[in-house]
Amino acid sequence: QLKPVESGGGLVQPGGSLRLSCGASGFTLDYVIIGWFRQAPGKEREGVSCISGSSGKTIYADHVKGRFTISRDNAKNTIYLQMNSLKPEDTAVYYCAAYYDVGPISSSNLNPSRYSYWGQGTQVTVSS
């Protein structure tokens, strides 16, 4: 059973940093695409970033480019999301999701509907 598990959320001041982790249970990164998504109260779930487990290619949503970095550690079967220069509008529940694919990725991979397996989410709050 493929099951992503997130960790690393919390409360941080504006301008601060957090690193989220997504542990991969039941699958190896080489055969999946992993995405990070977020959902703020009253808003739809939106794509933040994704990475190909096989190629390492990354995609970012415009609103996080230059601030967030997604990376992988295949030996640890873990995906990270380093979030810098955080803003209050980054406050949301962040989800890690995955689906099996070894093909090329594009901005269309930021669409939540493409993902079959979801973690439980971790809260990120940016506030002074």
GROMACS .gro file of C-alpha atoms in nm:
model
  128
    1GLN     CA    1   0.000   0.000   0.000
    2LEU     CA    2   0.150   0.331  -0.112
    3LYS     CA    3   0.128   0.580   0.173
    4PRO     CA    4   0.299   0.920   0.192
    5VAL     CA    5   0.358   1.053   0.544
    6GLU     CA    6   0.430   1.423   0.602
    7SER     CA    7   0.614   1.586   0.890
    8GLY     CA    8   0.780   1.915   0.975
    9GLY     CA    9   0.498   2.167   0.990
   10GLY     CA   10   0.462   2.428   1.261
   11LEU     CA   11   0.443   2.796   1.347
   12VAL     CA   12   0.697   3.035   1.199
   13GLN     CA   13   0.729   3.411   1.175
   14PRO     CA   14   0.707   3.592   0.840
   15GLY     CA   15   1.041   3.570   0.662
   16GLY     CA   16   1.128   3.248   0.840
   17SER     CA   17   1.193   2.898   0.708
   18LEU     CA   18   1.056   2.547   0.751
   19ARG     CA   19   1.143   2.213   0.598
   20LEU     CA   20   0.871   1.959   0.533
   21SER     CA   21   0.945   1.592   0.484
   22CYS     CA   22   0.747   1.328   0.300
   23GLY     CA   23   0.838   0.973   0.387
   24ALA     CA   24   0.749   0.705   0.137
   25SER     CA   25   0.583   0.396   0.280
   26GLY     CA   26   0.503   0.103   0.053
   27PHE     CA   27   0.685   0.226  -0.257
   28THR     CA   28   1.022   0.342  -0.384
   29LEU     CA   29   1.076   0.689  -0.526
   30ASP     CA   30   1.222   0.561  -0.852
   31TYR     CA   31   0.877   0.482  -0.993
   32VAL     CA   32   0.661   0.770  -0.873
   33ILE     CA   33   0.595   1.139  -0.909
   34ILE     CA   34   0.564   1.320  -0.575
   35GLY     CA   35   0.381   1.646  -0.533
   36TRP     CA   36   0.335   1.897  -0.254
   37PHE     CA   37  -0.003   2.067  -0.228
   38ARG     CA   38  -0.162   2.305   0.016
   39GLN     CA   39  -0.510   2.404   0.120
   40ALA     CA   40  -0.601   2.714   0.316
   41PRO     CA   41  -0.938   2.749   0.492
   42GLY     CA   42  -1.214   2.824   0.243
   43LYS     CA   43  -0.985   2.775  -0.057
   44GLU     CA   44  -0.930   2.496  -0.305
   45ARG     CA   45  -0.631   2.267  -0.281
   46GLU     CA   46  -0.348   2.399  -0.497
   47GLY     CA   47  -0.023   2.260  -0.631
   48VAL     CA   48   0.301   2.391  -0.483
   49SER     CA   49   0.575   2.176  -0.635
   50CYS     CA   50   0.643   1.829  -0.771
   51ILE     CA   51   0.940   1.609  -0.850
   52SER     CA   52   1.000   1.304  -1.062
   53GLY     CA   53   1.142   1.025  -0.849
   54SER     CA   54   1.317   0.876  -1.151
   55SER     CA   55   1.467   1.184  -1.321
   56GLY     CA   56   1.475   1.436  -1.035
   57LYS     CA   57   1.316   1.702  -1.255
   58THR     CA   58   1.122   1.961  -1.055
   59ILE     CA   59   0.825   2.189  -1.119
   60TYR     CA   60   0.717   2.489  -0.910
   61ALA     CA   61   0.403   2.698  -0.893
   62ASP     CA   62   0.467   3.064  -0.972
   63HIS     CA   63   0.377   3.179  -0.622
   64VAL     CA   64   0.661   2.980  -0.463
   65LYS     CA   65   0.936   3.004  -0.726
   66GLY     CA   66   1.260   3.129  -0.577
   67ARG     CA   67   1.139   3.065  -0.221
   68PHE     CA   68   1.064   2.690  -0.204
   69THR     CA   69   1.289   2.403  -0.306
   70ILE     CA   70   1.181   2.043  -0.352
   71SER     CA   71   1.441   1.769  -0.330
   72ARG     CA   72   1.469   1.394  -0.296
   73ASP     CA   73   1.682   1.146  -0.108
   74ASN     CA   74   1.622   0.813  -0.278
   75ALA     CA   75   1.839   0.629  -0.026
   76LYS     CA   76   1.607   0.747   0.252
   77ASN     CA   77   1.296   0.725   0.032
   78THR     CA   78   1.211   1.080   0.136
   79ILE     CA   79   1.108   1.400  -0.039
   80TYR     CA   80   1.173   1.740   0.119
   81LEU     CA   81   1.017   2.082   0.070
   82GLN     CA   82   1.244   2.361   0.195
   83MET     CA   83   1.036   2.674   0.242
   84ASN     CA   84   1.218   3.006   0.283
   85SER     CA   85   1.099   3.367   0.303
   86LEU     CA   86   0.763   3.248   0.427
   87LYS     CA   87   0.466   3.481   0.405
   88PRO     CA   88   0.136   3.484   0.596
   89GLU     CA   89  -0.038   3.377   0.275
   90ASP     CA   90   0.163   3.053   0.282
   91THR     CA   91  -0.041   2.946   0.583
   92ALA     CA   92  -0.223   2.623   0.497
   93VAL     CA   93  -0.234   2.250   0.549
   94TYR     CA   94   0.038   2.103   0.331
   95TYR     CA   95  -0.011   1.762   0.174
   96CYS     CA   96   0.228   1.521   0.010
   97ALA     CA   97   0.084   1.306  -0.267
   98ALA     CA   98   0.209   1.049  -0.517
   99TYR     CA   99   0.121   0.842  -0.819
  100TYR     CA  100   0.304   0.584  -1.026
  101ASP     CA  101   0.471   0.732  -1.335
  102VAL     CA  102   0.822   0.744  -1.476
  103GLY     CA  103   0.744   0.977  -1.765
  104PRO     CA  104   0.841   1.344  -1.805
  105ILE     CA  105   0.673   1.602  -1.585
  106SER     CA  106   0.536   1.949  -1.656
  107SER     CA  107   0.320   2.211  -1.490
  108SER     CA  108   0.022   1.982  -1.548
  109ASN     CA  109   0.165   1.764  -1.270
  110LEU     CA  110   0.060   2.034  -1.024
  111ASN     CA  111  -0.301   1.934  -1.077
  112PRO     CA  112  -0.418   1.748  -0.762
  113SER     CA  113  -0.650   1.524  -0.966
  114ARG     CA  114  -0.352   1.337  -1.110
  115TYR     CA  115  -0.249   1.202  -0.770
  116SER     CA  116  -0.383   0.878  -0.628
  117TYR     CA  117  -0.218   0.857  -0.287
  118TRP     CA  118  -0.231   1.128  -0.024
  119GLY     CA  119  -0.080   1.189   0.316
  120GLN     CA  120  -0.272   1.318   0.616
  121GLY     CA  121  -0.136   1.674   0.589
  122THR     CA  122   0.073   1.895   0.815
  123GLN     CA  123  -0.021   2.245   0.931
  124VAL     CA  124   0.205   2.538   0.842
  125THR     CA  125   0.121   2.869   1.006
  126VAL     CA  126   0.309   3.188   0.922
  127SER     CA  127   0.230   3.456   1.175
  128SER     CA  128   0.397   3.711   1.399
   0.00000   0.00000   0.00000
